[in-house]
XYZ file of C-alpha atoms in Angstrom:
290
model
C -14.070 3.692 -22.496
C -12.752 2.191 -19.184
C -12.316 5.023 -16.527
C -8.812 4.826 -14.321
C -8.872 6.318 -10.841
C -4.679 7.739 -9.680
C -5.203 7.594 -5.687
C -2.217 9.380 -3.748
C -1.757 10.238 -0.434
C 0.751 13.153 0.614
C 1.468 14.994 3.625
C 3.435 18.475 3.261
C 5.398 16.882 0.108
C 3.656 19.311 -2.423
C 6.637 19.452 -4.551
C 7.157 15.845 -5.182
C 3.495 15.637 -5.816
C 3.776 18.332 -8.589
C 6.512 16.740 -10.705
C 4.759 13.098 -10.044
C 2.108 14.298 -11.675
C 3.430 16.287 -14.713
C 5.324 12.914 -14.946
C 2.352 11.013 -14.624
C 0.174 13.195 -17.347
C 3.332 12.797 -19.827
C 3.139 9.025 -19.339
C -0.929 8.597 -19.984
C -1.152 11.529 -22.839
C -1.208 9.207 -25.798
C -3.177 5.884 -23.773
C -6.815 5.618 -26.329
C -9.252 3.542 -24.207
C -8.802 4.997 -21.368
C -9.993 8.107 -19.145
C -8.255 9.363 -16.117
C -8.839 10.833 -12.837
C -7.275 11.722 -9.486
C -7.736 11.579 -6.023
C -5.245 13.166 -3.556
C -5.179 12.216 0.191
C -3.791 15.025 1.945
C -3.284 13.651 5.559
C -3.755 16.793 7.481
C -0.445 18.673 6.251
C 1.126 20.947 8.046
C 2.923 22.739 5.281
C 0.708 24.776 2.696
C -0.028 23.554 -0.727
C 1.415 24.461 -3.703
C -0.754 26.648 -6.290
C -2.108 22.636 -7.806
C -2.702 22.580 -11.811
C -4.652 19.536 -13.288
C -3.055 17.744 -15.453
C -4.769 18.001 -19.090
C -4.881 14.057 -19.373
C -6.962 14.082 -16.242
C -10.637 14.553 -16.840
C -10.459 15.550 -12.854
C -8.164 16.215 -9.993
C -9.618 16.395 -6.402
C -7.780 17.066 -3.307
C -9.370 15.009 0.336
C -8.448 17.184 3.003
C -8.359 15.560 5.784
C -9.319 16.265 9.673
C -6.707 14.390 11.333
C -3.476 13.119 10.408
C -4.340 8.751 10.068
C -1.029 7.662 8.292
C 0.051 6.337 5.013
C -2.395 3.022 4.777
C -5.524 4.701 6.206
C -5.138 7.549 3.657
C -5.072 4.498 1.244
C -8.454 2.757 2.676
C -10.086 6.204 3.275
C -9.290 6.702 -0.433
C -10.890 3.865 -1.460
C -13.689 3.662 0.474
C -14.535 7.459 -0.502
C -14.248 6.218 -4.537
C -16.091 3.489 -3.941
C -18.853 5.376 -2.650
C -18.937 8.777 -4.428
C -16.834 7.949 -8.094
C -17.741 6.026 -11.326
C -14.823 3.892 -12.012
C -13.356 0.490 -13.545
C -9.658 0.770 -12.232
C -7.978 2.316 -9.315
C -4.204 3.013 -9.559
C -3.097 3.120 -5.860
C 0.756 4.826 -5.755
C 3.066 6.742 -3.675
C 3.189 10.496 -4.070
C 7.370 10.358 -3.624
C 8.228 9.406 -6.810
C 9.312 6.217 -5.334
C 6.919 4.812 -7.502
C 7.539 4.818 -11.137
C 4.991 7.021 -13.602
C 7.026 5.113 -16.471
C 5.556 1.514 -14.804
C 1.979 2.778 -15.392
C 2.008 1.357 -18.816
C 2.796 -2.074 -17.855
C 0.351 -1.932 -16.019
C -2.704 -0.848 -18.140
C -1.291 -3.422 -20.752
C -2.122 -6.365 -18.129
C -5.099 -5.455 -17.563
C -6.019 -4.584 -21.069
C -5.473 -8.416 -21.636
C -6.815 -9.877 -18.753
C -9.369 -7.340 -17.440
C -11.109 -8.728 -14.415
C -7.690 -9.151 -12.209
C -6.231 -6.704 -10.117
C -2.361 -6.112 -10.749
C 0.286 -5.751 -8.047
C 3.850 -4.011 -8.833
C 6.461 -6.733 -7.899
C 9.735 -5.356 -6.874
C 12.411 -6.517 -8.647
C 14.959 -4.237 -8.088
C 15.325 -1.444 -5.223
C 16.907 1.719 -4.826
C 18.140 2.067 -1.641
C 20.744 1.330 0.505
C 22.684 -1.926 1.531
C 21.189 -1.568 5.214
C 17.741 -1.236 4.031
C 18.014 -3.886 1.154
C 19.279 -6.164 3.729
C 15.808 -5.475 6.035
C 13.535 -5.667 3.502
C 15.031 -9.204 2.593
C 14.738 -10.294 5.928
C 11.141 -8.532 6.435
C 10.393 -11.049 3.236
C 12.169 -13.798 4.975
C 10.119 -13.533 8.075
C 6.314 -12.784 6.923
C 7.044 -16.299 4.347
C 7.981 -18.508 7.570
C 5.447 -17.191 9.756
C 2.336 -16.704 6.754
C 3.442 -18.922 4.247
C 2.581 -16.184 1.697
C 5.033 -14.383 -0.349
C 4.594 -10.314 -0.099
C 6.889 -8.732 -2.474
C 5.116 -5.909 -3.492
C 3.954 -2.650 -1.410
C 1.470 0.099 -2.402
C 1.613 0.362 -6.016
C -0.980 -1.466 -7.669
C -3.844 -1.492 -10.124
C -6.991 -2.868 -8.350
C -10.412 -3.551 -10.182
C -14.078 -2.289 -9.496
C -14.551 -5.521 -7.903
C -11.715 -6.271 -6.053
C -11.885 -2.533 -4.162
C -15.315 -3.679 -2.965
C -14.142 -6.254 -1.403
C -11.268 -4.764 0.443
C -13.118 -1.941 1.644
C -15.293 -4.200 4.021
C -12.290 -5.819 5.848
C -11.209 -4.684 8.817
C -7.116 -5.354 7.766
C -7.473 -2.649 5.168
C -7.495 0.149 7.932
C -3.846 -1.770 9.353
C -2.194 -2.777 6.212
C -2.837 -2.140 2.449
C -0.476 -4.933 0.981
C -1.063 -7.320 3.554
C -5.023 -6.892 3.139
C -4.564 -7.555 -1.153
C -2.785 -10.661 -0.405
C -5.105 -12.109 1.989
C -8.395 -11.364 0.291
C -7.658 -11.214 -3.435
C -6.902 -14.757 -4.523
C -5.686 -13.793 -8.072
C -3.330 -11.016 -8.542
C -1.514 -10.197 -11.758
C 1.763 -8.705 -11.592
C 4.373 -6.383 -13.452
C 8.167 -6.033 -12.581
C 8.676 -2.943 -10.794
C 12.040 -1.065 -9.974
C 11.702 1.333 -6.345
C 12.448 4.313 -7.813
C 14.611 7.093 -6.036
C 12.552 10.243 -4.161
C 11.715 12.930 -6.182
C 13.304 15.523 -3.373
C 14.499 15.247 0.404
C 15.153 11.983 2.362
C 12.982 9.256 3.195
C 10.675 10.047 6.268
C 10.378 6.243 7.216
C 12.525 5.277 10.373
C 14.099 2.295 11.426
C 11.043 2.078 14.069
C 8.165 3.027 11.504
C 10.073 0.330 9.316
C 9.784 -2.773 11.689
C 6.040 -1.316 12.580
C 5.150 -1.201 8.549
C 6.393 -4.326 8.333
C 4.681 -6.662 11.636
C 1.763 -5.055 10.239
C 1.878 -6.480 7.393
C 2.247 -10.066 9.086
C -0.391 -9.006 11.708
C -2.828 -9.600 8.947
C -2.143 -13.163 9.290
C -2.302 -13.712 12.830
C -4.103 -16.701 13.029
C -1.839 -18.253 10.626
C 1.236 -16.774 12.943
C -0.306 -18.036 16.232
C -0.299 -21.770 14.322
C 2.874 -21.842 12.659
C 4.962 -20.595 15.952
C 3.309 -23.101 17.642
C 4.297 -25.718 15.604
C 8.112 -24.458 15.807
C 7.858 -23.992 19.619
C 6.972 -27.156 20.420
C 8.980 -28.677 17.858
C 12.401 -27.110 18.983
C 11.716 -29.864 21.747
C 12.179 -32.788 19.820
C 15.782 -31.409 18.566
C 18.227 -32.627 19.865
C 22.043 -31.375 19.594
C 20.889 -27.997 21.126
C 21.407 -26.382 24.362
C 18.797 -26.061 26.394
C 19.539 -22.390 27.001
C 19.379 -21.759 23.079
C 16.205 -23.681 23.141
C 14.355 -21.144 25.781
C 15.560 -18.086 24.047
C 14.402 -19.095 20.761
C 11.078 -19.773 22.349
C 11.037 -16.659 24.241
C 11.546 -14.647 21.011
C 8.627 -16.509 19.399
C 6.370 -15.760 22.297
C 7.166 -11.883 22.162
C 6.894 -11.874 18.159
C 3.750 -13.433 18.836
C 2.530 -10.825 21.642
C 3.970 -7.946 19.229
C 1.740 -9.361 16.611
C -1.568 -9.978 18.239
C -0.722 -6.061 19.819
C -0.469 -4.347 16.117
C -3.543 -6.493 14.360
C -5.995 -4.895 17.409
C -5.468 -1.968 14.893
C -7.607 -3.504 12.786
C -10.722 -1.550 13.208
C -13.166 -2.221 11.335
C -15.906 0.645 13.060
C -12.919 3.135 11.839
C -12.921 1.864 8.829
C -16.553 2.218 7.637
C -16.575 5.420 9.476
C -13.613 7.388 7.544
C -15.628 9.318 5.965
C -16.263 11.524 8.739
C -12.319 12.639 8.665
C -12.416 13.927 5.343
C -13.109 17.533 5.921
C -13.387 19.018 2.729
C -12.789 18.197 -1.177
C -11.245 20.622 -3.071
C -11.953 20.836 -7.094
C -9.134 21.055 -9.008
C -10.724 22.826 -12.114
C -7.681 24.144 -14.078
């Protein structure tokens, strides 16, 4: 029996966390094969936990609590990294705790891997929920990381990562900056399953306009090398076009030398001694036994 590993981080959304997993248990209950477990990632909350209940599906439910509040991706790589060293496992389900992630998307994604077992499986969005402002973003978020990488990014957290795979991710230094951007730069096969962005469970999204743009130059930070050599190639080439002002010319070249600045800034938060070290934030784990 292959053993499947939910990994979740949350801070002070206790509520959403509840119904994800009674949605979650409902959606594994009848799965043969398989045994489940769970990790929760709570980044430092500042709001009390709800009275938690494992789920019956899950074999185990444990709650990180953690030191200091590190953000969404370095819950993710602290998760891993503490699975990787403490858990048996074959799978790891990485997923938001929001409900922004679909439960009902789990199966598709057990089925891939059922039938081709040794590569990790990415959710691909498809279809979004939001609004018309932040559809139009992401599109040009996707726009902008395939001119400048040359890869194609079109998924986020929710994936389904192998034994082997999580090895490798938790020795790079990107994991501790971005979690996407870090599967598509060392994992050179990925399945993938169509994936609708569900709607929050409760409340409004807590990602601003600001924490948007930084979550997504992240992402591209990963690839800075590859960055640094494409804009060079469109800086110096805006010199051999002709038709164009000279003005126009300067300012385009002036906003690829501060996307470029912006870039090598956010992948300095690569740290790999962090990384290897994020252990020591995890202050407790809590049992769920019942």
């Amino acid at each position: 029996m292959k053993k499947i590993i939910f990994l979740m981080p949350v801070y002070n959304d206790w509520e959403s966390l509840e119904i994800l997993l009674k949605e979650i248990n409902e959606v594994i209950l009848n799965i043969n094969n398989f045994s489940f477990e769970c990790i929760v990632v709570n980044d430092c909350s500042t709001v009390e936990k709800l009275r938690m209940v494992k789920p019956k599906s899950f074999d185990s439910l444990e709650i990180l609590n953690m030191s200091s509040n590190r953000g969404h991706a370095r819950c993710n790589a602290s998760g891993l990294r503490y699975i990787q060293s403490n858990k048996s496992f074959d799978y790891i389900i990485v997923m938001d705790s929001d409900g922004e992630d679909r439960p009902v998307e789990i199966k598709d994604m057990i089925l891939k891997i059922s039938q081709d077992p040794e590569v990790s499986v990415v959710a691909k969005r498809v279809k979004r929920s939001e609004g018309i402002i932040f559809k139009s973003l992401y599109s040009i978020h996707k726009l902008i990381t395939h001119i400048f990488t040359g890869k194609k990014i079109n998924f986020g957290n929710y994936s389904c990562l192998t034994k082997k795979d999580v090895e490798t991710l938790c020795g790079k230094s990107s994991l501790w900056n971005s979690f996407s951007g870090s599967i598509k730069k060392h994992l050179f096969k990925l399945n993938e399953v169509d994936s609708t962005r569900g709607l929050r469970y409760l409340g409004l999204s807590k990602m601003s306009l600001f924490n948007l743009i930084i979550h997504s130059l992240s992402i591209i930070a990963v690839f800075k090398y590859t960055v640094l050599l494409r804009s060079s190639f469109v800086f110096i080439g805006l010199f051999f076009i002709s038709g164009i002002s000279n003005t126009l010319i300067l300012s385009i070249q002036i906003l690829i030398l501060i996307f470029n600045l912006i870039i090598i800034a956010l992948s300095s938060r690569e740290d790999k001694k962090s990384l290897l070290a994020s252990n020591k934030n995890i202050l407790n784990v809590e049992k769920i036994l019942h």
